[in-house]
Short mmCIF file of C-alpha atoms and ligand atoms in Angstrom, two decimals:
data_model
loop_
_atom_site.label_atom_id
_atom_site.label_comp_id
_atom_site.label_asym_id
_atom_site.label_seq_id
_atom_site.Cartn_x
_atom_site.Cartn_y
_atom_site.Cartn_z
CA UNK A 246 -175.17 23.98 -44.06
CA UNK A 247 -174.37 26.53 -41.41
CA UNK A 248 -176.41 29.65 -41.16
CA UNK A 249 -174.44 33.05 -40.91
CA UNK A 250 -175.28 33.09 -37.11
CA UNK A 251 -173.58 29.61 -36.66
CA UNK A 252 -170.39 30.93 -38.37
CA UNK A 253 -167.32 32.15 -36.57
CA UNK A 254 -166.99 35.98 -36.80
CA UNK A 255 -163.72 37.04 -38.20
CA UNK A 256 -161.91 40.40 -38.27
CA UNK A 257 -159.45 41.08 -41.10
CA UNK A 258 -156.61 43.62 -40.43
CA UNK A 259 -154.70 45.01 -43.56
CA UNK A 260 -157.95 44.30 -45.49
CA UNK A 261 -157.07 46.82 -48.24
CA UNK A 262 -153.75 45.27 -49.14
CA UNK A 263 -152.67 42.47 -51.50
CA UNK A 264 -152.96 39.77 -48.83
CA UNK A 265 -156.04 41.35 -47.26
CA UNK A 266 -158.00 41.40 -50.44
CA UNK A 267 -157.06 37.62 -51.19
CA UNK A 268 -158.30 36.76 -47.67
CA UNK A 269 -161.62 38.58 -48.31
CA UNK A 270 -162.03 36.60 -51.56
CA UNK A 271 -161.48 33.30 -49.80
CA UNK A 272 -163.62 34.28 -46.80
CA UNK A 273 -166.57 35.28 -49.11
CA UNK A 274 -167.39 31.63 -49.64
CA UNK A 275 -165.98 30.04 -46.58
CA UNK A 276 -168.18 27.56 -44.78
CA UNK A 277 -167.00 28.22 -41.28
CA UNK A 278 -166.02 31.95 -41.03
CA UNK A 279 -167.92 35.31 -41.93
CA UNK A 280 -166.14 38.68 -42.10
CA UNK A 281 -167.66 41.10 -39.60
CA UNK A 282 -164.95 43.69 -39.06
CA UNK A 283 -162.27 45.09 -41.26
CA UNK A 284 -159.45 47.49 -40.63
CA UNK A 285 -156.39 48.91 -42.28
CA UNK A 286 -154.22 52.21 -41.76
CA UNK A 287 -155.65 55.50 -40.31
CA UNK A 288 -155.81 56.64 -43.84
CA UNK A 289 -158.65 54.23 -44.61
CA UNK A 290 -160.51 54.25 -41.31
CA UNK A 291 -164.20 55.25 -41.54
CA UNK A 292 -164.25 54.48 -45.14
CA UNK A 293 -166.50 51.90 -46.95
CA UNK A 294 -164.23 48.94 -47.65
CA UNK A 295 -165.36 48.71 -51.35
CA UNK A 296 -164.02 52.21 -52.01
CA UNK A 297 -160.49 50.96 -50.82
CA UNK A 298 -160.19 47.76 -52.85
CA UNK A 299 -158.84 46.90 -56.26
CA UNK A 300 -161.14 46.07 -59.15
CA UNK A 301 -161.32 42.29 -58.09
CA UNK A 302 -162.07 43.26 -54.52
CA UNK A 303 -164.94 45.55 -55.46
CA UNK A 304 -166.75 42.48 -57.04
CA UNK A 305 -166.83 40.66 -53.80
CA UNK A 306 -170.24 40.27 -52.14
CA UNK A 307 -171.99 43.39 -50.64
CA UNK A 308 -171.87 41.79 -47.20
CA UNK A 309 -168.02 42.39 -47.34
CA UNK A 310 -167.71 45.49 -49.48
CA UNK A 311 -170.28 47.53 -47.48
CA UNK A 312 -168.47 46.99 -44.18
CA UNK A 313 -166.85 50.15 -42.88
CA UNK A 314 -163.18 50.09 -42.11
CA UNK A 315 -162.43 50.46 -38.49
CA UNK A 316 -159.41 52.03 -36.83
CA UNK A 317 -156.77 49.69 -35.26
CA UNK A 318 -157.27 51.52 -32.02
CA UNK A 319 -160.99 50.52 -31.77
CA UNK A 320 -162.10 47.44 -29.81
CA UNK A 321 -162.81 44.31 -31.94
CA UNK A 322 -165.63 41.87 -31.24
CA UNK A 323 -164.53 38.96 -33.65
CA UNK A 324 -162.90 36.14 -31.56
CA UNK A 325 -160.81 35.29 -34.66
CA UNK A 326 -158.56 38.03 -36.17
CA UNK A 327 -156.75 37.49 -39.43
CA UNK A 328 -153.89 39.90 -39.79
CA UNK A 329 -152.16 41.16 -42.99
CA UNK A 330 -150.56 44.16 -41.33
CA UNK A 331 -147.09 45.49 -42.06
CA UNK A 332 -144.64 43.83 -39.54
CA UNK A 333 -143.88 46.95 -37.59
CA UNK A 334 -147.71 47.66 -36.78
CA UNK A 335 -148.37 43.85 -36.30
CA UNK A 336 -145.89 43.83 -33.47
CA UNK A 337 -147.84 46.25 -31.26
CA UNK A 338 -151.41 45.52 -32.53
CA UNK A 339 -151.45 41.80 -32.45
CA UNK A 340 -149.97 41.61 -29.20
CA UNK A 341 -152.68 44.02 -27.85
CA UNK A 342 -155.38 41.86 -29.51
CA UNK A 343 -154.02 38.65 -28.16
CA UNK A 344 -154.11 40.36 -24.72
CA UNK A 345 -157.72 41.28 -25.30
CA UNK A 346 -158.56 37.54 -25.72
CA UNK A 347 -158.60 37.24 -29.57
CA UNK A 348 -156.93 34.45 -31.53
CA UNK A 349 -154.73 36.31 -33.89
CA UNK A 350 -153.48 34.43 -37.02
CA UNK A 351 -150.87 36.43 -38.74
CA UNK A 352 -149.07 36.73 -42.04
CA UNK A 353 -146.65 39.32 -40.85
CA UNK A 354 -143.15 38.48 -39.57
CA UNK A 355 -143.30 40.28 -36.23
CA UNK A 356 -143.74 37.04 -34.17
CA UNK A 357 -142.43 34.39 -36.51
CA UNK A 358 -139.09 33.93 -34.59
CA UNK A 359 -140.80 34.22 -31.14
CA UNK A 360 -140.08 30.93 -29.24
CA UNK A 361 -143.70 30.79 -27.91
CA UNK A 362 -145.36 31.44 -31.26
CA UNK A 363 -146.14 28.55 -33.68
CA UNK A 364 -144.64 29.12 -37.13
CA UNK A 365 -147.26 26.78 -38.59
CA UNK A 366 -147.59 25.02 -41.93
CA UNK A 367 -150.53 22.55 -40.99
CA UNK A 368 -149.60 19.81 -43.47
CA UNK A 369 -145.88 20.04 -42.30
CA UNK A 370 -145.85 20.78 -38.40
CA UNK A 371 -149.36 20.55 -37.13
CA UNK A 372 -148.03 19.50 -33.67
CA UNK A 373 -146.44 22.99 -33.34
CA UNK A 374 -149.82 24.38 -32.76
CA UNK A 375 -149.34 23.03 -29.15
CA UNK A 376 -147.03 25.99 -28.56
CA UNK A 377 -150.17 28.05 -27.93
CA UNK A 378 -150.37 26.44 -24.49
CA UNK A 379 -147.16 28.39 -23.78
CA UNK A 380 -148.98 31.63 -24.52
CA UNK A 381 -151.76 31.04 -21.93
CA UNK A 382 -150.28 33.46 -19.43
CA UNK A 383 -148.25 35.57 -21.94
CA UNK A 384 -150.70 38.18 -23.12
CA UNK A 385 -152.98 38.11 -19.78
CA UNK A 386 -156.06 37.48 -21.94
CA UNK A 387 -156.83 33.96 -21.15
CA UNK A 388 -157.82 32.42 -24.44
CA UNK A 389 -155.87 34.95 -26.63
CA UNK A 390 -152.83 33.86 -28.63
CA UNK A 391 -150.98 34.36 -31.97
CA UNK A 392 -150.18 31.94 -34.64
CA UNK A 393 -147.99 32.91 -37.60
CA UNK A 394 -147.45 31.53 -41.19
CA UNK A 395 -144.18 31.70 -42.86
CA UNK A 396 -142.48 34.04 -45.28
CA UNK A 397 -144.22 33.53 -48.75
CA UNK A 398 -141.15 31.77 -50.36
CA UNK A 399 -140.64 29.49 -47.27
CA UNK A 400 -144.27 28.43 -47.34
CA UNK A 401 -143.79 26.62 -50.65
CA UNK A 402 -140.15 25.52 -50.08
CA UNK A 403 -140.71 23.97 -46.68
CA UNK A 404 -143.63 21.73 -47.88
CA UNK A 405 -140.97 20.13 -50.42
CA UNK A 406 -138.30 19.97 -47.74
CA UNK A 407 -140.28 18.32 -45.14
CA UNK A 408 -140.65 14.89 -46.49
CA UNK A 409 -137.06 14.88 -47.82
CA UNK A 410 -135.85 15.89 -44.29
CA UNK A 411 -137.71 12.97 -42.71
CA UNK A 412 -136.58 10.42 -45.28
CA UNK A 413 -132.96 11.33 -45.86
CA UNK A 414 -132.05 14.10 -43.24
CA UNK A 415 -131.37 17.62 -44.64
CA UNK A 416 -127.65 18.63 -44.19
CA UNK A 417 -127.66 21.85 -46.28
CA UNK A 418 -130.05 23.71 -48.74
CA UNK A 419 -128.90 26.29 -51.24
CA UNK A 420 -131.84 28.18 -52.73
CA UNK A 421 -132.42 31.08 -55.20
CA UNK A 422 -135.91 32.46 -55.27
CA UNK A 423 -137.61 34.14 -58.24
CA UNK A 424 -140.32 35.97 -56.50
CA UNK A 425 -143.53 37.49 -58.03
CA UNK A 426 -144.57 41.06 -58.10
CA UNK A 427 -147.63 40.66 -55.80
CA UNK A 428 -145.16 39.45 -52.98
CA UNK A 429 -144.13 43.18 -52.59
CA UNK A 430 -147.47 44.21 -51.66
CA UNK A 431 -149.15 47.45 -52.86
CA UNK A 432 -148.16 49.45 -54.84
CA UNK A 433 -145.05 47.20 -55.46
CA UNK A 434 -142.02 48.03 -57.51
CA UNK A 435 -142.55 50.63 -60.29
CA UNK A 436 -143.24 48.68 -63.78
CA UNK A 437 -140.35 50.61 -65.26
CA UNK A 438 -138.00 48.93 -62.87
CA UNK A 439 -139.37 45.31 -63.50
CA UNK A 440 -140.23 44.89 -67.07
CA UNK A 441 -137.34 43.43 -68.98
CA UNK A 442 -135.34 43.03 -65.71
CA UNK A 443 -134.53 40.98 -62.62
CA UNK A 444 -133.89 42.74 -59.19
CA UNK A 445 -131.34 40.60 -57.39
CA UNK A 446 -132.22 41.87 -53.88
CA UNK A 447 -135.31 41.91 -51.74
CA UNK A 448 -134.80 43.71 -48.33
CA UNK A 449 -134.89 41.38 -45.18
CA UNK A 450 -135.91 38.49 -47.33
CA UNK A 451 -132.90 36.15 -47.25
CA UNK A 452 -132.57 36.07 -43.59
CA UNK A 453 -136.11 34.89 -43.31
CA UNK A 454 -135.54 32.05 -45.96
CA UNK A 455 -132.46 30.81 -44.22
CA UNK A 456 -134.04 30.88 -40.61
CA UNK A 457 -137.65 30.05 -40.87
CA UNK A 458 -137.42 26.38 -42.38
CA UNK A 459 -135.24 25.27 -39.39
CA UNK A 460 -137.96 26.38 -36.92
CA UNK A 461 -140.75 24.80 -39.02
CA UNK A 462 -138.95 21.44 -39.40
CA UNK A 463 -137.67 21.62 -35.74
CA UNK A 464 -138.98 19.30 -33.05
CA UNK A 465 -141.20 20.31 -30.07
CA UNK A 466 -139.51 19.18 -27.02
CA UNK A 467 -140.94 19.79 -23.51
CA UNK A 468 -142.95 22.67 -24.92
CA UNK A 469 -140.12 24.40 -26.85
CA UNK A 470 -138.98 24.17 -30.53
CA UNK A 471 -135.46 22.70 -31.06
CA UNK A 472 -134.47 24.01 -34.56
CA UNK A 473 -133.78 21.45 -37.23
CA UNK A 474 -129.92 20.89 -37.62
CA UNK A 475 -129.18 22.03 -41.30
CA UNK A 476 -128.11 25.15 -42.90
CA UNK A 477 -129.77 27.14 -45.64
CA UNK A 478 -128.03 29.66 -47.94
CA UNK A 479 -130.53 32.12 -49.95
CA UNK A 480 -130.37 34.44 -52.70
CA UNK A 481 -133.75 36.25 -53.36
CA UNK A 482 -134.73 37.98 -56.51
CA UNK A 483 -137.74 39.70 -57.81
CA UNK A 484 -139.06 38.85 -61.25
CA UNK A 485 -141.58 40.19 -63.61
CA UNK A 486 -144.25 37.43 -62.77
CA UNK A 487 -147.47 38.61 -61.48
CA UNK A 488 -148.11 35.72 -58.83
CA UNK A 489 -146.21 32.64 -57.87
CA UNK A 490 -142.86 32.33 -56.29
CA UNK A 491 -140.36 29.87 -57.97
CA UNK A 492 -137.40 28.58 -56.18
CA UNK A 493 -134.30 26.76 -57.66
CA UNK A 494 -133.16 24.40 -54.75
CA UNK A 495 -130.20 22.16 -54.29
CA UNK A 496 -129.91 19.89 -51.24
CA UNK A 497 -127.38 17.73 -49.47
CA UNK A 498 -128.75 14.91 -47.30
CA UNK A 499 -127.22 12.93 -44.28
CA UNK A 500 -127.72 9.89 -46.48
CA UNK A 501 -127.42 10.02 -50.15
CA UNK A 502 -130.64 9.53 -52.23
CA UNK A 503 -131.02 9.11 -55.98
CA UNK A 504 -133.37 11.31 -57.96
CA UNK A 505 -135.92 8.57 -58.27
CA UNK A 506 -135.94 8.14 -54.52
CA UNK A 507 -136.55 11.88 -54.11
CA UNK A 508 -139.24 11.74 -56.62
CA UNK A 509 -140.92 8.78 -54.82
CA UNK A 510 -140.69 10.48 -51.22
CA UNK A 511 -142.35 13.43 -52.60
CA UNK A 512 -145.01 11.52 -54.38
CA UNK A 513 -145.76 9.49 -51.41
CA UNK A 514 -146.20 12.55 -49.03
CA UNK A 515 -149.35 11.76 -46.84
CA UNK A 516 -150.96 14.86 -45.52
CA UNK A 517 -151.57 14.75 -41.67
CA UNK A 518 -154.61 16.78 -42.40
CA UNK A 519 -156.52 13.99 -44.20
CA UNK A 520 -159.78 13.27 -42.58
CA UNK A 521 -160.01 16.44 -40.45
CA UNK A 522 -162.35 18.13 -42.81
CA UNK A 523 -160.51 21.51 -43.10
CA UNK A 524 -161.98 23.49 -46.02
CA UNK A 525 -158.70 24.86 -47.21
CA UNK A 526 -156.75 21.60 -46.97
CA UNK A 527 -154.36 21.32 -49.89
CA UNK A 528 -155.49 18.71 -52.34
CA UNK A 529 -152.70 17.41 -52.79
CA UNK A 530 -149.95 19.10 -50.78
CA UNK A 531 -147.41 18.33 -53.36
CA UNK A 532 -147.64 17.59 -57.14
CA UNK A 533 -144.56 16.15 -58.90
CA UNK A 534 -144.56 17.34 -62.41
CA UNK A 535 -142.57 15.21 -64.95
CA UNK A 536 -142.21 17.51 -67.97
CA UNK A 537 -138.84 18.91 -68.22
CA UNK A 538 -139.94 22.59 -68.55
CA UNK A 539 -142.34 22.51 -65.35
CA UNK A 540 -143.32 24.09 -62.85
CA UNK A 541 -144.08 27.41 -64.44
CA UNK A 542 -145.92 30.17 -62.58
CA UNK A 543 -148.62 30.89 -65.40
CA UNK A 544 -149.40 27.01 -65.71
CA UNK A 545 -148.92 25.70 -62.20
CA UNK A 546 -149.46 28.25 -59.51
CA UNK A 547 -153.35 27.59 -59.24
CA UNK A 548 -153.02 23.92 -58.73
CA UNK A 549 -155.30 22.68 -55.91
CA UNK A 550 -156.93 26.15 -55.83
CA UNK A 551 -153.45 27.83 -55.05
CA UNK A 552 -152.65 25.52 -52.23
CA UNK A 553 -150.66 22.82 -53.93
CA UNK A 554 -146.88 23.09 -54.00
CA UNK A 555 -145.47 21.93 -57.42
CA UNK A 556 -141.95 20.38 -57.80
CA UNK A 557 -140.22 19.56 -61.02
CA UNK A 558 -136.80 19.27 -62.61
CA UNK A 559 -135.81 16.65 -59.95
CA UNK A 560 -132.17 15.62 -60.85
CA UNK A 561 -128.72 14.72 -59.60
CA UNK A 562 -126.86 17.89 -58.37
CA UNK A 563 -123.15 17.66 -59.19
CA UNK A 564 -122.18 19.69 -56.07
CA UNK A 565 -124.80 18.53 -53.51
CA UNK A 566 -127.08 15.52 -53.72
CA UNK A 567 -130.18 16.63 -55.54
CA UNK A 568 -131.62 19.71 -57.35
CA UNK A 569 -135.26 20.58 -58.10
CA UNK A 570 -137.45 23.44 -58.73
CA UNK A 571 -140.38 24.45 -56.36
CA UNK A 572 -143.41 26.69 -57.21
CA UNK A 573 -146.12 27.98 -54.88
CA UNK A 574 -148.81 30.70 -55.14
CA UNK A 575 -147.41 33.45 -52.79
CA UNK A 576 -150.82 34.97 -51.99
CA UNK A 577 -152.61 31.77 -51.49
CA UNK A 578 -150.22 28.99 -50.20
CA UNK A 579 -147.92 31.68 -49.10
CA UNK A 580 -150.26 34.10 -47.32
CA UNK A 581 -154.03 34.06 -47.32
CA UNK A 582 -154.74 30.41 -47.80
CA UNK A 583 -151.99 29.63 -45.26
CA UNK A 584 -153.59 31.85 -42.59
CA UNK A 585 -157.00 30.39 -43.31
CA UNK A 586 -155.59 26.83 -42.99
CA UNK A 587 -153.95 27.72 -39.61
CA UNK A 588 -157.30 29.16 -38.37
CA UNK A 589 -159.16 26.08 -39.48
CA UNK A 590 -156.57 23.78 -37.62
CA UNK A 591 -156.99 25.99 -34.42
CA UNK A 592 -160.79 25.48 -34.78
CA UNK A 593 -160.48 21.74 -35.47
CA UNK A 594 -158.23 21.53 -32.33
CA UNK A 595 -160.76 23.24 -30.13
CA UNK A 596 -158.87 26.68 -29.78
CA UNK A 597 -162.03 28.45 -30.99
CA UNK A 598 -165.58 27.20 -30.38
CA UNK A 599 -167.56 26.59 -33.66
N1 LIG B 249 -147.76 39.93 -50.56
C1 LIG B 249 -147.38 38.54 -50.26
O1 LIG B 249 -147.25 37.72 -51.04
C2 LIG B 249 -147.25 38.20 -48.76
C3 LIG B 249 -147.04 36.76 -48.45
C4 LIG B 249 -146.87 36.63 -47.10
C5 LIG B 249 -146.77 37.50 -46.11
N2 LIG B 249 -147.02 38.82 -46.42
C6 LIG B 249 -147.13 39.68 -45.35
O2 LIG B 249 -148.41 40.13 -45.20
C7 LIG B 249 -148.44 41.53 -44.76
C8 LIG B 249 -149.37 42.28 -45.81
O3 LIG B 249 -148.67 42.17 -47.05
P1 LIG B 249 -149.33 42.85 -48.43
O4 LIG B 249 -148.62 42.42 -49.47
O5 LIG B 249 -150.75 42.64 -48.40
O6 LIG B 249 -149.05 44.37 -48.11
P2 LIG B 249 -149.81 45.65 -48.71
O7 LIG B 249 -150.38 45.33 -50.12
O8 LIG B 249 -148.84 46.75 -48.82
O9 LIG B 249 -150.99 45.89 -47.75
C9 LIG B 249 -150.73 46.44 -46.50
C10 LIG B 249 -152.02 46.62 -45.69
O10 LIG B 249 -151.69 47.12 -44.37
C11 LIG B 249 -152.23 48.56 -44.20
N3 LIG B 249 -151.16 49.38 -43.54
C12 LIG B 249 -150.17 49.87 -44.23
N4 LIG B 249 -149.38 50.69 -43.31
C13 LIG B 249 -150.09 50.61 -42.14
C14 LIG B 249 -149.85 51.26 -40.86
N5 LIG B 249 -148.80 52.06 -40.64
N6 LIG B 249 -150.65 51.00 -39.83
C15 LIG B 249 -151.79 50.10 -40.21
N7 LIG B 249 -152.12 49.53 -41.37
C16 LIG B 249 -151.16 49.77 -42.37
C17 LIG B 249 -152.67 49.00 -45.57
O11 LIG B 249 -153.71 49.67 -45.41
P3 LIG B 249 -154.03 51.09 -46.24
O12 LIG B 249 -154.69 50.66 -47.56
O13 LIG B 249 -154.91 51.89 -45.43
O14 LIG B 249 -152.67 51.70 -46.50
C18 LIG B 249 -153.09 47.63 -46.25
O15 LIG B 249 -154.16 47.17 -45.88
C19 LIG B 249 -147.05 41.97 -44.62
O16 LIG B 249 -146.57 41.78 -43.28
C20 LIG B 249 -146.31 41.11 -45.55
O17 LIG B 249 -144.90 40.90 -45.17
C21 LIG B 249 -147.19 39.14 -47.68
#
């Protein structure tokens, strides 16, 4: 058991938001990392963190809630920075911190499309972490760098797509997402707009869902990502579910596959993280559910402590080859847990000393 002095000091940016608070909850009992610095907007700087959190956050250990929120303009000491900032602030702040030598692991979209930045899902494309090498001279800070995790809907979708792409070759993906309220951050949509309703539009979301899977499932060739050769068509909707993004998916393959073969490939998925001892490793990465009315957010989003992606309703598609439903916890697999797993892989690969 490590003493606090042996643990890696971590700064959490955007600590007062939906993702930030989930990060703090997961970090409260993390065996490798300890929170030493927190920051949010200028509105929060100088305040006690506990005074700016929701009810669940205020119940976190005093070692966390008693920390004073810094300004993003301050210098940070923690070598590892976990960012849950809005994308527009992330663009400037994350680059500056990478330049100051920090390893920044980000939930924001600011650098996801950047050719030198890994868009990482450790149980899908761990080799993309090598892109960090391309950043060595980019920020001027020696050991600094930026790693991102995908959009919260893509985070679950791509775990289901990865083994299918490897086995059958994806040609096209048509996806409709049913995204939870917590995906919109604080304060989120007004209750009066959501109850008894579905909102068939989420700003900037469809573009991410159509673009990010191709980078994640792309190959790393001579130090650069070559995007995977399939197309994605996405419709993104907001539904009155608290946590857990559901996606209705249909896919066409290079080679036809029967529903039983799709089930088998998903069930046989072997995580490349097995044996690395990463504390947040999904156990398992994918759970295939046989009941005809699963997955459901309330029943299945917490599988594997929120890191398991559940897949069900696997069937023949009468337009493409196969249809299925994917569910993942947007705040854990889609954000805080994803960022922690990225940081853990970076540590295991020697990007940060333990
Ligand atoms: N929610 C999800 O499911 C999810 C999933 C994946 C990725 N993400 C991404 O993660 C990031 C955080 O999302 P969230 O849902 O946690 O959002 P959120 O609940 O709105 O929280 C935003 C956080 O950023 C701070 N902030 C807001 N405006 C700022 C500014 N101008 N300068 C500096 N800090 C500012 C807020 O601090 P104050 O309290 O001081 O305002 C708060 O700590 C976003 O980039 C989002 O796209 C979210």
